[in-house]
Amino acid sequence: MDFNDSPAEAAFRAEARAWLAAHAPAHVLTPGEKMPDTEEADRGRAWMRALYAGGWSGLTFPKALGGRGLSGPEAVIFAEEEGKYQLPKGPFTSIGTGMALPVIAKHGSDEQKARFIEATLKGDTTWCQLFSEPAAGSDLAALRTKAVRADDGSGDWIVNGQKVWSSWAHLTDWGILVVRTDPTLPKHKGLTFFVVDMKTPGIETRPIRQISGASEFNETFLTDVRIPDANRLGAEGEGWACCMTVLMGERLGSGAHRSGVEPLIDYAAATPDGHGGTMLDDRAIRQQLAEALAEEQGERFFQARLRTMVSKGENPGALAGMVKLAYAGRYQKTNGLALELRGLAGIAPEAGDTATGDVQYDYIYSTVMRIAGGADEVLRNQIAERVLGMPGEVRMDKNVPFETLKG
Amino acid sequence: MNFDLSDEQKMLGEQARVLLSDLSPFDRLRSLIDSGAEWDEPLWRALAEMGFLGAAIPEDHGGLGLGALDLGVIMEALGGANAAVPFMSSIILGAEAIRLAGSDAQKAAWLPKLASGEAVATFAYAEGPGPVFASGATLEGGKLNGNKSPVADAGIADIAVVLVAGGTFALVELNQPGVTRTRLDSFDQLRPHYRLDFADAVAEALPGAGKLDQLIDQAAVQAAFEASGAAEACLTMARDYAMERQMFGRPLAGYQAIKHKLADVAVATELARSNAYYGGWAAESSPDDLPAAAAAARLSGIKCLEIAARENLQVHGGIGYTFEANCHFYYRRERMLAVHLGNRGFWADRLLNAQPGSQGKAA
């Protein structure tokens, strides 16, 4: 066991660190700064272009497709170093490289790979994910958006339906889309996967005002949207396999990161308690901070174990969901405590107190972290079933034609 | 980065598990309780024969000279079996205190005997209610006075390393007229505790001073391995029972109320194990990181075993409350381990005090 880098890893890290030190500062976001989402998108695109120009985009993608063809821990090392800067990454860039490209690389035709991979790594093509629907979130395969072949013999598909919770759909070029093509089959069988040009007539996106005040999510209405068959990914009716590839990428991508327990300790140590000491003297607060810190460290070292598995060619599978489950809950707890520590100023900070503003935002945002990318309850089921080998849920919809299901 | 045990370490842990499942099944634990036994002496002899007792004792003192992670996989197996042996007292604390603070003569006299199992040691640090680490006992002119209570495994120990005034250690042989051992009513029936009274007992100082922190940090890491091993055993036991038990026409394990409970236990156990790994690595390779690593491991070890032991019994329902079921061994052991070596408040303080930049220690 060694927590340190091997000589080769250390050399790669030094190279990454030096490149980031030279290029990242020009792109970093100022804490608390608010900007229009179009500007945030432009800045995300500019960062992608800088990464590509420097040879840091698509580290694990084949060289022939514009990547760097690496297969070891380098992507993890680069992500760790990049994570030290507050960069305009967001879903804007991560959906493309983290979710769309893996599914294209695995299920796409050679033509599709050539068309999309390098363009995405360069920042020229951006992606959103058109998966969830108003009645199909955790139960994704309950989706109702349907596609039928056009009756003009072109082989094109005509899509009708509604998607929701699509981050950045109003600003991106392309979407990964899963739809129902055969409602007479059981729900997981009749699905087909497409890539869709978001400028196609009939696509309308409406930003959803969120509880945070931001509107990065959208609902997307698809009305007689025509998609050429060349934009189908994988075989007709095999869309669920593509979805699984996407979700695996999402799960592995949403791992633990540091979430501010240490700054919170410093904050408590610097804030008077009104009795001649500091907030950090309060035993109840000490206990909560210490427990949060121990959990945060446990998540980080568990993540290190998973990365070791990946670097040995093993698939962590449902273990990856454990980190996300632990992290999302603790993130909410930690930010709730952070607000409490600020007293009344936590709920109504003075003008210019951007630090408290960030904590408020994180506390609100933490609610969606427990839902998106696998809700707590879905992850607990997966851990129980796939890690502990317990029975699956009772299914009323198994082997039943989708069109006969109620709901 | 390679954050995994080596193949050799995994094999060592597997050897320990096989030995323990052969020699220390639950029925054996029940018979030890019924007979009022002090410990499982045949098991101790078997552990000695396998070389486990001397795993981390230096080779020139009769051990194998292995490291904290090797010890950790053994502790994980001992925790899983809920074994009735003084491994923590004699090896993790007693022998290590002598190795850290003892003179060459003290090491030569005792480490080979502890490694072979010929002698058993304990570490006496508490003095009744109040602070867990108390140093009211005194060593003056080779005479030890005062009392220590409770002291684990003191009924079978040949020697005790005693925390005395000034925060230093005294080494005392327990089989002498100046020492009175009084058996206490121990909550964990498989881990008897004693009150020790010293009245001019003949004792000698361990010359090394200032070793208490390192000793208990190392032991905290090992306690986290023990806890994660015990939690894993609780989880497996609960899962297996829930798979077998039918309720309302299907296995109990199919209900989300049960699945979600055990998923949470599994997550807490993996986090604790991960912190223990880091603690083991820090103990061997990065001493500056040990204080924070040990405290985090200790806190998450307490937490995972607490929920694992409680939910294991809960999943078993009424049968879990019987002496014939096996849940109670862990349920009692958990409380013992939660306060042994300092409770979570004590370790929360240590974790915060080990953070760079943080100040303000609670009174």
PDB file of N, CA and C in Angstrom, chain A residues 1-6 9 262 265-266 269 280-281 283 286-287 290-291 293-295 297-299 301-302 304-305 308 312 322 325-326 377 380-381 383-385 388-394, chain B residues 1-5 69 235 239 243 250 253-254 256 259-260 262-264 266-267 270-271 273-275 277-278 281 296 299 303 344-345 348-349 351-353 355 357-363:
ATOM      1  N   MET A   1       0.839  -1.202   0.000  1.00  0.00           N
ATOM      2  CA  MET A   1       0.000   0.000   0.000  1.00  0.00           C
ATOM      3  C   MET A   1       0.866   1.240   0.000  1.00  0.00           C
ATOM      4  N   ASP A   2       0.576   2.107  -0.893  1.00  0.00           N
ATOM      5  CA  ASP A   2       1.292   3.376  -0.897  1.00  0.00           C
ATOM      6  C   ASP A   2       0.348   4.471  -1.343  1.00  0.00           C
ATOM      7  N   PHE A   3       0.267   5.497  -0.531  1.00  0.00           N
ATOM      8  CA  PHE A   3      -0.627   6.586  -0.868  1.00  0.00           C
ATOM      9  C   PHE A   3       0.056   7.590  -1.780  1.00  0.00           C
ATOM     10  N   ASN A   4       1.343   7.422  -1.949  1.00  0.00           N
ATOM     11  CA  ASN A   4       2.083   8.369  -2.786  1.00  0.00           C
ATOM     12  C   ASN A   4       2.087   7.914  -4.247  1.00  0.00           C
ATOM     13  N   ASP A   5       2.458   8.824  -5.119  1.00  0.00           N
ATOM     14  CA  ASP A   5       2.579   8.502  -6.542  1.00  0.00           C
ATOM     15  C   ASP A   5       3.798   7.630  -6.791  1.00  0.00           C
ATOM     16  N   SER A   6       3.688   6.771  -7.790  1.00  0.00           N
ATOM     17  CA  SER A   6       4.882   6.085  -8.288  1.00  0.00           C
ATOM     18  C   SER A   6       5.727   7.136  -9.006  1.00  0.00           C
ATOM     19  N   GLU A   9       3.954   8.310 -12.053  1.00  0.00           N
ATOM     20  CA  GLU A   9       2.778   9.120 -11.712  1.00  0.00           C
ATOM     21  C   GLU A   9       3.200  10.506 -11.234  1.00  0.00           C
ATOM     22  N   GLU A 262     -12.660  21.567   6.547  1.00  0.00           N
ATOM     23  CA  GLU A 262     -11.493  22.236   7.136  1.00  0.00           C
ATOM     24  C   GLU A 262     -11.673  23.756   7.235  1.00  0.00           C
ATOM     25  N   ILE A 265     -13.806  24.491  10.181  1.00  0.00           N
ATOM     26  CA  ILE A 265     -13.093  24.429  11.465  1.00  0.00           C
ATOM     27  C   ILE A 265     -12.366  25.748  11.708  1.00  0.00           C
ATOM     28  N   ASP A 266     -11.712  26.241  10.667  1.00  0.00           N
ATOM     29  CA  ASP A 266     -11.013  27.526  10.806  1.00  0.00           C
ATOM     30  C   ASP A 266     -11.996  28.643  11.120  1.00  0.00           C
ATOM     31  N   ALA A 269     -12.985  28.422  14.683  1.00  0.00           N
ATOM     32  CA  ALA A 269     -11.870  28.814  15.556  1.00  0.00           C
ATOM     33  C   ALA A 269     -11.688  30.329  15.580  1.00  0.00           C
ATOM     34  N   LEU A 280     -15.339  27.102  18.366  1.00  0.00           N
ATOM     35  CA  LEU A 280     -14.722  25.780  18.355  1.00  0.00           C
ATOM     36  C   LEU A 280     -14.585  25.191  19.769  1.00  0.00           C
ATOM     37  N   ASP A 281     -14.828  26.006  20.802  1.00  0.00           N
ATOM     38  CA  ASP A 281     -14.797  25.481  22.163  1.00  0.00           C
ATOM     39  C   ASP A 281     -16.071  24.712  22.509  1.00  0.00           C
ATOM     40  N   ARG A 283     -18.549  21.970  22.720  1.00  0.00           N
ATOM     41  CA  ARG A 283     -18.330  20.525  22.542  1.00  0.00           C
ATOM     42  C   ARG A 283     -19.242  19.931  21.484  1.00  0.00           C
ATOM     43  N   ARG A 286     -17.752  20.892  18.195  1.00  0.00           N
ATOM     44  CA  ARG A 286     -16.519  20.110  17.971  1.00  0.00           C
ATOM     45  C   ARG A 286     -16.857  18.703  17.490  1.00  0.00           C
ATOM     46  N   GLN A 287     -17.848  18.125  18.173  1.00  0.00           N
ATOM     47  CA  GLN A 287     -18.208  16.749  17.835  1.00  0.00           C
ATOM     48  C   GLN A 287     -18.700  16.645  16.389  1.00  0.00           C
ATOM     49  N   ALA A 290     -15.813  17.186  13.923  1.00  0.00           N
ATOM     50  CA  ALA A 290     -14.890  16.050  13.873  1.00  0.00           C
ATOM     51  C   ALA A 290     -15.524  14.872  13.135  1.00  0.00           C
ATOM     52  N   GLU A 291     -16.791  14.614  13.399  1.00  0.00           N
ATOM     53  CA  GLU A 291     -17.457  13.496  12.719  1.00  0.00           C
ATOM     54  C   GLU A 291     -17.502  13.763  11.210  1.00  0.00           C
ATOM     55  N   LEU A 293     -15.466  15.591   9.476  1.00  0.00           N
ATOM     56  CA  LEU A 293     -14.107  15.477   8.940  1.00  0.00           C
ATOM     57  C   LEU A 293     -13.714  14.010   8.765  1.00  0.00           C
ATOM     58  N   ALA A 294     -14.050  13.193   9.758  1.00  0.00           N
ATOM     59  CA  ALA A 294     -13.724  11.757   9.670  1.00  0.00           C
ATOM     60  C   ALA A 294     -14.461  11.128   8.486  1.00  0.00           C
ATOM     61  N   GLU A 295     -15.707  11.519   8.292  1.00  0.00           N
ATOM     62  CA  GLU A 295     -16.461  10.966   7.161  1.00  0.00           C
ATOM     63  C   GLU A 295     -15.858  11.423   5.842  1.00  0.00           C
ATOM     64  N   GLN A 297     -12.846  12.245   5.198  1.00  0.00           N
ATOM     65  CA  GLN A 297     -11.591  11.526   4.942  1.00  0.00           C
ATOM     66  C   GLN A 297     -11.877  10.090   4.521  1.00  0.00           C
ATOM     67  N   GLY A 298     -12.858   9.474   5.168  1.00  0.00           N
ATOM     68  CA  GLY A 298     -13.215   8.104   4.781  1.00  0.00           C
ATOM     69  C   GLY A 298     -13.659   8.028   3.330  1.00  0.00           C
ATOM     70  N   GLU A 299     -14.430   9.011   2.893  1.00  0.00           N
ATOM     71  CA  GLU A 299     -14.871   9.037   1.494  1.00  0.00           C
ATOM     72  C   GLU A 299     -13.667   9.174   0.558  1.00  0.00           C
ATOM     73  N   PHE A 301     -10.529   8.351   1.085  1.00  0.00           N
ATOM     74  CA  PHE A 301      -9.668   7.164   1.027  1.00  0.00           C
ATOM     75  C   PHE A 301     -10.399   5.975   0.395  1.00  0.00           C
ATOM     76  N   PHE A 302     -11.716   5.941   0.540  1.00  0.00           N
ATOM     77  CA  PHE A 302     -12.479   4.898  -0.155  1.00  0.00           C
ATOM     78  C   PHE A 302     -12.380   5.125  -1.663  1.00  0.00           C
ATOM     79  N   ALA A 304      -9.926   6.473  -3.102  1.00  0.00           N
ATOM     80  CA  ALA A 304      -8.566   6.059  -3.480  1.00  0.00           C
ATOM     81  C   ALA A 304      -8.517   4.544  -3.693  1.00  0.00           C
ATOM     82  N   ARG A 305      -9.249   3.795  -2.885  1.00  0.00           N
ATOM     83  CA  ARG A 305      -9.307   2.331  -3.078  1.00  0.00           C
ATOM     84  C   ARG A 305      -9.978   2.001  -4.414  1.00  0.00           C
ATOM     85  N   THR A 308      -7.678   2.658  -7.243  1.00  0.00           N
ATOM     86  CA  THR A 308      -6.694   1.580  -7.341  1.00  0.00           C
ATOM     87  C   THR A 308      -7.297   0.393  -8.076  1.00  0.00           C
ATOM     88  N   LYS A 312      -6.159  -1.215 -11.779  1.00  0.00           N
ATOM     89  CA  LYS A 312      -5.788  -2.629 -11.954  1.00  0.00           C
ATOM     90  C   LYS A 312      -6.717  -3.327 -12.937  1.00  0.00           C
ATOM     91  N   MET A 322     -21.514   4.001  -3.426  1.00  0.00           N
ATOM     92  CA  MET A 322     -21.352   4.205  -1.978  1.00  0.00           C
ATOM     93  C   MET A 322     -20.752   5.579  -1.680  1.00  0.00           C
ATOM     94  N   LEU A 325     -23.387   8.276  -2.316  1.00  0.00           N
ATOM     95  CA  LEU A 325     -24.401   8.272  -1.254  1.00  0.00           C
ATOM     96  C   LEU A 325     -23.869   8.944   0.011  1.00  0.00           C
ATOM     97  N   ALA A 326     -22.654   8.573   0.400  1.00  0.00           N
ATOM     98  CA  ALA A 326     -22.075   9.127   1.629  1.00  0.00           C
ATOM     99  C   ALA A 326     -21.819  10.623   1.466  1.00  0.00           C
ATOM    100  N   GLU A 377     -32.140   6.718  -2.316  1.00  0.00           N
ATOM    101  CA  GLU A 377     -32.900   5.468  -2.163  1.00  0.00           C
ATOM    102  C   GLU A 377     -32.540   4.460  -3.257  1.00  0.00           C
ATOM    103  N   ARG A 380     -29.136   3.074  -2.382  1.00  0.00           N
ATOM    104  CA  ARG A 380     -29.209   2.080  -1.301  1.00  0.00           C
ATOM    105  C   ARG A 380     -29.708   0.743  -1.845  1.00  0.00           C
ATOM    106  N   ASN A 381     -30.686   0.781  -2.734  1.00  0.00           N
ATOM    107  CA  ASN A 381     -31.144  -0.470  -3.348  1.00  0.00           C
ATOM    108  C   ASN A 381     -30.010  -1.148  -4.101  1.00  0.00           C
ATOM    109  N   ILE A 383     -26.779  -0.844  -3.705  1.00  0.00           N
ATOM    110  CA  ILE A 383     -25.755  -1.373  -2.791  1.00  0.00           C
ATOM    111  C   ILE A 383     -26.259  -2.678  -2.171  1.00  0.00           C
ATOM    112  N   ALA A 384     -27.524  -2.674  -1.726  1.00  0.00           N
ATOM    113  CA  ALA A 384     -28.080  -3.880  -1.095  1.00  0.00           C
ATOM    114  C   ALA A 384     -28.118  -5.037  -2.096  1.00  0.00           C
ATOM    115  N   GLU A 385     -28.510  -4.732  -3.327  1.00  0.00           N
ATOM    116  CA  GLU A 385     -28.698  -5.817  -4.294  1.00  0.00           C
ATOM    117  C   GLU A 385     -27.377  -6.270  -4.917  1.00  0.00           C
ATOM    118  N   LEU A 388     -24.387  -6.464  -1.597  1.00  0.00           N
ATOM    119  CA  LEU A 388     -24.724  -7.412  -0.530  1.00  0.00           C
ATOM    120  C   LEU A 388     -25.516  -8.621  -1.039  1.00  0.00           C
ATOM    121  N   GLY A 389     -25.925  -8.586  -2.304  1.00  0.00           N
ATOM    122  CA  GLY A 389     -26.612  -9.750  -2.872  1.00  0.00           C
ATOM    123  C   GLY A 389     -28.021  -9.969  -2.355  1.00  0.00           C
ATOM    124  N   MET A 390     -28.694  -8.911  -1.939  1.00  0.00           N
ATOM    125  CA  MET A 390     -30.073  -9.048  -1.447  1.00  0.00           C
ATOM    126  C   MET A 390     -31.050  -9.014  -2.634  1.00  0.00           C
ATOM    127  N   PRO A 391     -32.284  -9.503  -2.430  1.00  0.00           N
ATOM    128  CA  PRO A 391     -33.205  -9.619  -3.564  1.00  0.00           C
ATOM    129  C   PRO A 391     -33.603  -8.272  -4.157  1.00  0.00           C
ATOM    130  N   GLY A 392     -33.938  -8.298  -5.456  1.00  0.00           N
ATOM    131  CA  GLY A 392     -34.395  -7.091  -6.125  1.00  0.00           C
ATOM    132  C   GLY A 392     -35.774  -6.681  -5.643  1.00  0.00           C
ATOM    133  N   GLU A 393     -36.139  -5.472  -6.008  1.00  0.00           N
ATOM    134  CA  GLU A 393     -37.465  -4.987  -5.629  1.00  0.00           C
ATOM    135  C   GLU A 393     -38.565  -5.811  -6.299  1.00  0.00           C
ATOM    136  N   VAL A 394     -39.699  -5.868  -5.654  1.00  0.00           N
ATOM    137  CA  VAL A 394     -40.878  -6.475  -6.271  1.00  0.00           C
ATOM    138  C   VAL A 394     -41.257  -5.618  -7.466  1.00  0.00           C
TER     139      VAL A 394
ATOM    140  N   MET B   1       0.019   5.753  -7.011  1.00  0.00           N
ATOM    141  CA  MET B   1      -0.773   5.374  -5.842  1.00  0.00           C
ATOM    142  C   MET B   1      -1.270   3.942  -5.985  1.00  0.00           C
ATOM    143  N   ASN B   2      -1.084   3.173  -4.935  1.00  0.00           N
ATOM    144  CA  ASN B   2      -1.631   1.820  -4.893  1.00  0.00           C
ATOM    145  C   ASN B   2      -2.246   1.658  -3.521  1.00  0.00           C
ATOM    146  N   PHE B   3      -3.540   1.994  -3.417  1.00  0.00           N
ATOM    147  CA  PHE B   3      -4.143   2.051  -2.088  1.00  0.00           C
ATOM    148  C   PHE B   3      -4.926   0.764  -1.823  1.00  0.00           C
ATOM    149  N   ASP B   4      -4.167  -0.306  -1.720  1.00  0.00           N
ATOM    150  CA  ASP B   4      -4.770  -1.612  -1.462  1.00  0.00           C
ATOM    151  C   ASP B   4      -3.762  -2.425  -0.659  1.00  0.00           C
ATOM    152  N   LEU B   5      -4.277  -3.424   0.056  1.00  0.00           N
ATOM    153  CA  LEU B   5      -3.381  -4.322   0.763  1.00  0.00           C
ATOM    154  C   LEU B   5      -2.599  -5.150  -0.255  1.00  0.00           C
ATOM    155  N   LEU B  69      -0.019  -2.498   8.949  1.00  0.00           N
ATOM    156  CA  LEU B  69      -1.075  -3.045   8.093  1.00  0.00           C
ATOM    157  C   LEU B  69      -1.185  -4.558   8.239  1.00  0.00           C
ATOM    158  N   LEU B 235     -22.738  -7.335   9.547  1.00  0.00           N
ATOM    159  CA  LEU B 235     -23.432  -7.104   8.280  1.00  0.00           C
ATOM    160  C   LEU B 235     -23.721  -8.434   7.577  1.00  0.00           C
ATOM    161  N   ARG B 239     -27.398  -9.950   6.917  1.00  0.00           N
ATOM    162  CA  ARG B 239     -27.783 -10.234   5.539  1.00  0.00           C
ATOM    163  C   ARG B 239     -28.213 -11.695   5.406  1.00  0.00           C
ATOM    164  N   MET B 243     -31.909 -13.104   4.405  1.00  0.00           N
ATOM    165  CA  MET B 243     -32.115 -13.873   3.168  1.00  0.00           C
ATOM    166  C   MET B 243     -32.921 -15.134   3.452  1.00  0.00           C
ATOM    167  N   ARG B 250     -42.351 -13.506   1.514  1.00  0.00           N
ATOM    168  CA  ARG B 250     -41.081 -13.357   0.788  1.00  0.00           C
ATOM    169  C   ARG B 250     -39.928 -13.131   1.765  1.00  0.00           C
ATOM    170  N   ALA B 253     -35.098 -10.056   3.453  1.00  0.00           N
ATOM    171  CA  ALA B 253     -34.057  -9.270   2.762  1.00  0.00           C
ATOM    172  C   ALA B 253     -34.607  -8.513   1.564  1.00  0.00           C
ATOM    173  N   GLY B 254     -35.823  -8.830   1.118  1.00  0.00           N
ATOM    174  CA  GLY B 254     -36.387  -8.140  -0.039  1.00  0.00           C
ATOM    175  C   GLY B 254     -37.033  -6.812   0.312  1.00  0.00           C
ATOM    176  N   GLN B 256     -37.307  -2.989   1.485  1.00  0.00           N
ATOM    177  CA  GLN B 256     -36.416  -1.823   1.470  1.00  0.00           C
ATOM    178  C   GLN B 256     -36.017  -1.373   2.871  1.00  0.00           C
ATOM    179  N   LYS B 259     -33.126  -3.518   3.463  1.00  0.00           N
ATOM    180  CA  LYS B 259     -32.040  -3.286   2.504  1.00  0.00           C
ATOM    181  C   LYS B 259     -31.351  -1.949   2.762  1.00  0.00           C
ATOM    182  N   HIS B 260     -32.141  -0.918   3.015  1.00  0.00           N
ATOM    183  CA  HIS B 260     -31.553   0.412   3.207  1.00  0.00           C
ATOM    184  C   HIS B 260     -30.738   0.492   4.488  1.00  0.00           C
ATOM    185  N   LEU B 262     -29.109  -1.982   5.847  1.00  0.00           N
ATOM    186  CA  LEU B 262     -27.839  -2.697   5.663  1.00  0.00           C
ATOM    187  C   LEU B 262     -26.939  -1.988   4.653  1.00  0.00           C
ATOM    188  N   ALA B 263     -27.531  -1.288   3.697  1.00  0.00           N
ATOM    189  CA  ALA B 263     -26.701  -0.483   2.777  1.00  0.00           C
ATOM    190  C   ALA B 263     -25.963   0.596   3.572  1.00  0.00           C
ATOM    191  N   ASP B 264     -26.649   1.211   4.518  1.00  0.00           N
ATOM    192  CA  ASP B 264     -25.994   2.243   5.331  1.00  0.00           C
ATOM    193  C   ASP B 264     -24.877   1.648   6.192  1.00  0.00           C
ATOM    194  N   ALA B 266     -23.151  -0.964   5.358  1.00  0.00           N
ATOM    195  CA  ALA B 266     -22.060  -1.285   4.430  1.00  0.00           C
ATOM    196  C   ALA B 266     -21.231  -0.041   4.116  1.00  0.00           C
ATOM    197  N   VAL B 267     -21.891   1.082   3.895  1.00  0.00           N
ATOM    198  CA  VAL B 267     -21.162   2.320   3.585  1.00  0.00           C
ATOM    199  C   VAL B 267     -20.300   2.739   4.776  1.00  0.00           C
ATOM    200  N   GLU B 270     -17.244   0.530   5.030  1.00  0.00           N
ATOM    201  CA  GLU B 270     -16.192   0.792   4.029  1.00  0.00           C
ATOM    202  C   GLU B 270     -15.450   2.094   4.314  1.00  0.00           C
ATOM    203  N   LEU B 271     -16.178   3.108   4.810  1.00  0.00           N
ATOM    204  CA  LEU B 271     -15.489   4.365   5.142  1.00  0.00           C
ATOM    205  C   LEU B 271     -14.520   4.137   6.300  1.00  0.00           C
ATOM    206  N   ARG B 273     -13.103   1.312   7.176  1.00  0.00           N
ATOM    207  CA  ARG B 273     -11.982   0.486   6.705  1.00  0.00           C
ATOM    208  C   ARG B 273     -10.998   1.347   5.904  1.00  0.00           C
ATOM    209  N   SER B 274     -11.533   2.265   5.107  1.00  0.00           N
ATOM    210  CA  SER B 274     -10.657   3.122   4.299  1.00  0.00           C
ATOM    211  C   SER B 274      -9.820   4.027   5.197  1.00  0.00           C
ATOM    212  N   ASN B 275     -10.446   4.551   6.239  1.00  0.00           N
ATOM    213  CA  ASN B 275      -9.681   5.375   7.192  1.00  0.00           C
ATOM    214  C   ASN B 275      -8.649   4.535   7.937  1.00  0.00           C
ATOM    215  N   TYR B 277      -7.111   1.880   6.708  1.00  0.00           N
ATOM    216  CA  TYR B 277      -6.012   1.665   5.750  1.00  0.00           C
ATOM    217  C   TYR B 277      -5.063   2.875   5.768  1.00  0.00           C
ATOM    218  N   TYR B 278      -5.681   4.051   5.714  1.00  0.00           N
ATOM    219  CA  TYR B 278      -4.837   5.252   5.682  1.00  0.00           C
ATOM    220  C   TYR B 278      -4.040   5.374   6.990  1.00  0.00           C
ATOM    221  N   TRP B 281      -1.197   2.995   6.838  1.00  0.00           N
ATOM    222  CA  TRP B 281      -0.151   3.521   5.957  1.00  0.00           C
ATOM    223  C   TRP B 281       0.614   4.652   6.650  1.00  0.00           C
ATOM    224  N   ALA B 296      -9.340  10.025  12.962  1.00  0.00           N
ATOM    225  CA  ALA B 296     -10.432   9.834  12.007  1.00  0.00           C
ATOM    226  C   ALA B 296     -10.815   8.355  11.927  1.00  0.00           C
ATOM    227  N   LEU B 299     -12.784   7.403  15.099  1.00  0.00           N
ATOM    228  CA  LEU B 299     -14.162   7.923  15.087  1.00  0.00           C
ATOM    229  C   LEU B 299     -15.036   7.120  14.134  1.00  0.00           C
ATOM    230  N   LYS B 303     -18.274   4.551  14.932  1.00  0.00           N
ATOM    231  CA  LYS B 303     -19.571   4.780  14.287  1.00  0.00           C
ATOM    232  C   LYS B 303     -20.059   3.556  13.525  1.00  0.00           C
ATOM    233  N   ARG B 344     -15.710   8.860  21.769  1.00  0.00           N
ATOM    234  CA  ARG B 344     -15.677   9.680  20.562  1.00  0.00           C
ATOM    235  C   ARG B 344     -15.404  11.159  20.849  1.00  0.00           C
ATOM    236  N   GLY B 345     -15.797  11.626  22.031  1.00  0.00           N
ATOM    237  CA  GLY B 345     -15.479  13.020  22.374  1.00  0.00           C
ATOM    238  C   GLY B 345     -13.977  13.223  22.491  1.00  0.00           C
ATOM    239  N   ALA B 348     -12.592  13.112  19.006  1.00  0.00           N
ATOM    240  CA  ALA B 348     -12.978  14.306  18.245  1.00  0.00           C
ATOM    241  C   ALA B 348     -12.015  15.447  18.576  1.00  0.00           C
ATOM    242  N   ASP B 349     -11.703  15.594  19.878  1.00  0.00           N
ATOM    243  CA  ASP B 349     -10.725  16.625  20.271  1.00  0.00           C
ATOM    244  C   ASP B 349      -9.382  16.384  19.596  1.00  0.00           C
ATOM    245  N   LEU B 351      -8.758  14.803  16.870  1.00  0.00           N
ATOM    246  CA  LEU B 351      -8.810  15.041  15.419  1.00  0.00           C
ATOM    247  C   LEU B 351      -8.740  16.540  15.123  1.00  0.00           C
ATOM    248  N   LEU B 352      -9.521  17.321  15.863  1.00  0.00           N
ATOM    249  CA  LEU B 352      -9.505  18.767  15.594  1.00  0.00           C
ATOM    250  C   LEU B 352      -8.163  19.382  15.963  1.00  0.00           C
ATOM    251  N   ASN B 353      -7.572  18.898  17.050  1.00  0.00           N
ATOM    252  CA  ASN B 353      -6.288  19.465  17.455  1.00  0.00           C
ATOM    253  C   ASN B 353      -5.167  19.089  16.493  1.00  0.00           C
ATOM    254  N   GLN B 355      -5.555  19.208  13.285  1.00  0.00           N
ATOM    255  CA  GLN B 355      -5.737  19.929  12.019  1.00  0.00           C
ATOM    256  C   GLN B 355      -4.813  21.128  11.964  1.00  0.00           C
ATOM    257  N   GLY B 357      -3.736  24.716  11.422  1.00  0.00           N
ATOM    258  CA  GLY B 357      -4.458  25.985  11.349  1.00  0.00           C
ATOM    259  C   GLY B 357      -5.582  26.110  12.347  1.00  0.00           C
ATOM    260  N   SER B 358      -6.027  24.993  12.928  1.00  0.00           N
ATOM    261  CA  SER B 358      -7.139  25.122  13.870  1.00  0.00           C
ATOM    262  C   SER B 358      -6.590  25.312  15.281  1.00  0.00           C
ATOM    263  N   GLN B 359      -7.273  26.162  16.020  1.00  0.00           N
ATOM    264  CA  GLN B 359      -6.824  26.406  17.391  1.00  0.00           C
ATOM    265  C   GLN B 359      -8.017  26.213  18.313  1.00  0.00           C
ATOM    266  N   GLY B 360      -7.814  26.501  19.555  1.00  0.00           N
ATOM    267  CA  GLY B 360      -8.929  26.522  20.482  1.00  0.00           C
ATOM    268  C   GLY B 360      -9.324  25.139  20.935  1.00  0.00           C
ATOM    269  N   LYS B 361      -8.637  24.638  21.904  1.00  0.00           N
ATOM    270  CA  LYS B 361      -8.948  23.318  22.446  1.00  0.00           C
ATOM    271  C   LYS B 361     -10.006  23.490  23.523  1.00  0.00           C
ATOM    272  N   ALA B 362     -10.999  22.624  23.488  1.00  0.00           N
ATOM    273  CA  ALA B 362     -12.052  22.710  24.496  1.00  0.00           C
ATOM    274  C   ALA B 362     -11.485  22.382  25.865  1.00  0.00           C
ATOM    275  N   ALA B 363     -12.032  23.036  26.873  1.00  0.00           N
ATOM    276  CA  ALA B 363     -11.562  22.793  28.232  1.00  0.00           C
ATOM    277  C   ALA B 363     -11.956  21.392  28.679  1.00  0.00           C
TER     278      ALA B 363
END
